mmCIF file of C-alpha atoms in Angstrom:
data_model
loop_
_atom_site.group_PDB
_atom_site.id
_atom_site.type_symbol
_atom_site.label_atom_id
_atom_site.label_comp_id
_atom_site.label_asym_id
_atom_site.label_seq_id
_atom_site.Cartn_x
_atom_site.Cartn_y
_atom_site.Cartn_z
ATOM 1 C CA MET A 1 49.408 56.656 57.054
ATOM 2 C CA ILE A 2 47.020 54.143 55.489
ATOM 3 C CA VAL A 3 43.327 55.037 55.482
ATOM 4 C CA LEU A 4 40.567 52.589 54.588
ATOM 5 C CA ALA A 5 37.363 54.247 53.346
ATOM 6 C CA ILE A 6 34.221 52.107 53.490
ATOM 7 C CA SER A 7 31.111 53.472 51.785
ATOM 8 C CA SER A 8 28.697 50.549 52.017
ATOM 9 C CA GLU A 9 27.864 47.367 53.878
ATOM 10 C CA GLN A 10 29.104 45.271 50.970
ATOM 11 C CA MET A 11 32.513 44.750 49.436
ATOM 12 C CA GLY A 12 32.359 45.051 45.675
ATOM 13 C CA ARG A 13 29.370 45.242 43.383
ATOM 14 C CA GLY A 14 27.083 42.574 42.083
ATOM 15 C CA ASP A 15 25.532 40.152 44.529
ATOM 16 C CA ASP A 16 24.696 42.009 47.771
ATOM 17 C CA ARG A 17 24.711 38.881 49.949
ATOM 18 C CA LEU A 18 28.136 37.885 48.690
ATOM 19 C CA GLY A 19 29.305 41.467 49.190
ATOM 20 C CA GLU A 20 28.202 41.360 52.834
ATOM 21 C CA VAL A 21 30.067 38.084 53.388
ATOM 22 C CA LEU A 22 33.186 39.548 51.784
ATOM 23 C CA MET A 23 33.019 42.697 53.932
ATOM 24 C CA ARG A 24 32.654 40.667 57.139
ATOM 25 C CA SER A 25 35.577 38.492 56.092
ATOM 26 C CA HIS A 26 37.727 41.486 55.154
ATOM 27 C CA LEU A 27 37.141 43.316 58.430
ATOM 28 C CA HIS A 28 37.877 40.158 60.413
ATOM 29 C CA THR A 29 41.038 39.533 58.404
ATOM 30 C CA LEU A 30 42.262 43.052 59.216
ATOM 31 C CA THR A 31 42.386 42.049 62.896
ATOM 32 C CA GLU A 32 44.922 39.333 62.047
ATOM 33 C CA VAL A 33 47.224 40.795 59.385
ATOM 34 C CA GLU A 34 49.853 43.512 59.074
ATOM 35 C CA PRO A 35 49.941 46.219 58.101
ATOM 36 C CA ARG A 36 46.624 47.381 59.435
ATOM 37 C CA PRO A 37 45.108 50.651 58.338
ATOM 38 C CA HIS A 38 45.774 53.493 60.739
ATOM 39 C CA ILE A 39 42.260 54.857 60.272
ATOM 40 C CA ILE A 40 39.018 53.401 58.912
ATOM 41 C CA ILE A 41 36.412 55.886 57.717
ATOM 42 C CA PHE A 42 32.804 54.759 57.345
ATOM 43 C CA PHE A 43 30.427 56.870 55.281
ATOM 44 C CA ASN A 44 27.158 56.530 53.364
ATOM 45 C CA SER A 45 25.568 53.160 54.249
ATOM 46 C CA GLY A 46 28.945 51.911 55.476
ATOM 47 C CA VAL A 47 28.153 53.549 58.830
ATOM 48 C CA LYS A 48 25.618 50.770 59.424
ATOM 49 C CA LEU A 49 28.557 48.439 60.077
ATOM 50 C CA ALA A 50 29.447 50.343 63.260
ATOM 51 C CA VAL A 51 26.050 50.419 64.968
ATOM 52 C CA GLU A 52 24.227 48.139 67.405
ATOM 53 C CA GLY A 53 23.368 44.783 65.856
ATOM 54 C CA SER A 54 26.125 44.834 63.249
ATOM 55 C CA ALA A 55 27.735 41.463 62.546
ATOM 56 C CA VAL A 56 31.211 43.057 62.539
ATOM 57 C CA LEU A 57 31.121 44.903 65.873
ATOM 58 C CA ASP A 58 33.503 42.509 67.616
ATOM 59 C CA ASP A 59 36.038 42.951 64.826
ATOM 60 C CA LEU A 60 35.691 46.743 64.855
ATOM 61 C CA ARG A 61 36.196 46.805 68.618
ATOM 62 C CA THR A 62 39.242 44.557 68.252
ATOM 63 C CA LEU A 63 40.667 46.905 65.626
ATOM 64 C CA GLU A 64 40.111 49.841 67.980
ATOM 65 C CA ASP A 65 41.897 47.913 70.751
ATOM 66 C CA GLN A 66 44.755 47.354 68.298
ATOM 67 C CA GLY A 67 45.073 51.116 67.779
ATOM 68 C CA VAL A 68 43.035 51.620 64.606
ATOM 69 C CA ARG A 69 41.004 54.853 64.686
ATOM 70 C CA ILE A 70 37.452 54.517 63.402
ATOM 71 C CA LEU A 71 35.664 57.609 62.120
ATOM 72 C CA LEU A 72 31.955 57.663 61.305
ATOM 73 C CA CYS A 73 30.243 60.230 59.095
ATOM 74 C CA GLY A 74 27.836 62.080 61.380
ATOM 75 C CA THR A 75 25.723 63.320 58.469
ATOM 76 C CA CYS A 76 25.332 59.740 57.258
ATOM 77 C CA LEU A 77 24.381 58.460 60.707
ATOM 78 C CA GLY A 78 21.804 61.234 60.943
ATOM 79 C CA HIS A 79 20.407 60.414 57.507
ATOM 80 C CA PHE A 80 19.811 56.804 58.552
ATOM 81 C CA GLY A 81 18.588 57.750 62.055
ATOM 82 C CA LEU A 82 21.483 55.896 63.690
ATOM 83 C CA LYS A 83 23.338 58.532 65.736
ATOM 84 C CA ASP A 84 22.083 57.031 68.994
ATOM 85 C CA LYS A 85 22.981 53.476 67.924
ATOM 86 C CA VAL A 86 26.755 53.900 67.460
ATOM 87 C CA ALA A 87 28.581 50.959 69.048
ATOM 88 C CA ALA A 88 32.117 51.396 67.686
ATOM 89 C CA GLY A 89 34.148 54.347 66.489
ATOM 90 C CA LYS A 90 33.802 58.100 66.819
ATOM 91 C CA ILE A 91 31.189 60.308 65.203
ATOM 92 C CA SER A 92 33.044 62.700 62.940
ATOM 93 C CA ASN A 93 32.343 65.340 60.318
ATOM 94 C CA MET A 94 33.324 66.001 56.726
ATOM 95 C CA TYR A 95 36.095 68.406 57.754
ATOM 96 C CA GLU A 96 37.919 65.743 59.758
ATOM 97 C CA ILE A 97 37.171 63.038 57.187
ATOM 98 C CA SER A 98 38.435 65.162 54.287
ATOM 99 C CA GLU A 99 41.527 66.281 56.171
ATOM 100 C CA THR A 100 42.324 62.700 57.169
ATOM 101 C CA MET A 101 42.023 61.464 53.596
ATOM 102 C CA LEU A 102 44.133 64.316 52.212
ATOM 103 C CA LYS A 103 46.905 63.746 54.770
ATOM 104 C CA ALA A 104 47.032 59.990 54.155
ATOM 105 C CA SER A 105 49.901 58.480 52.215
ATOM 106 C CA ARG A 106 47.409 55.973 50.834
ATOM 107 C CA VAL A 107 43.608 55.736 50.794
ATOM 108 C CA VAL A 108 42.046 52.359 50.028
ATOM 109 C CA ASN A 109 38.404 52.666 48.949
ATOM 110 C CA LEU A 110 35.961 49.801 49.433
#
């Protein structure tokens, strides 16, 4: 099982605008390539990618339609005041997130 863990709205460090472009491109690319991750976990500010108004919502919904599970850190959503704005994925908790990562054959961190 491949798990993708996304902890921010940007891919990489350095220029934030470039990082946002790279993250959008990466998530879109995942809808078109194999293998896809089995599960994508969003935590810290990464949860902002799965809420209303996010530029990647269509891609996240496509990934869900393709069978990719999307888990969102409930504590993180609460911290940012976004629990009522979730537009893709399932609100989860650290128990499920930790268990999922520990059971994975590979975890890719972004």
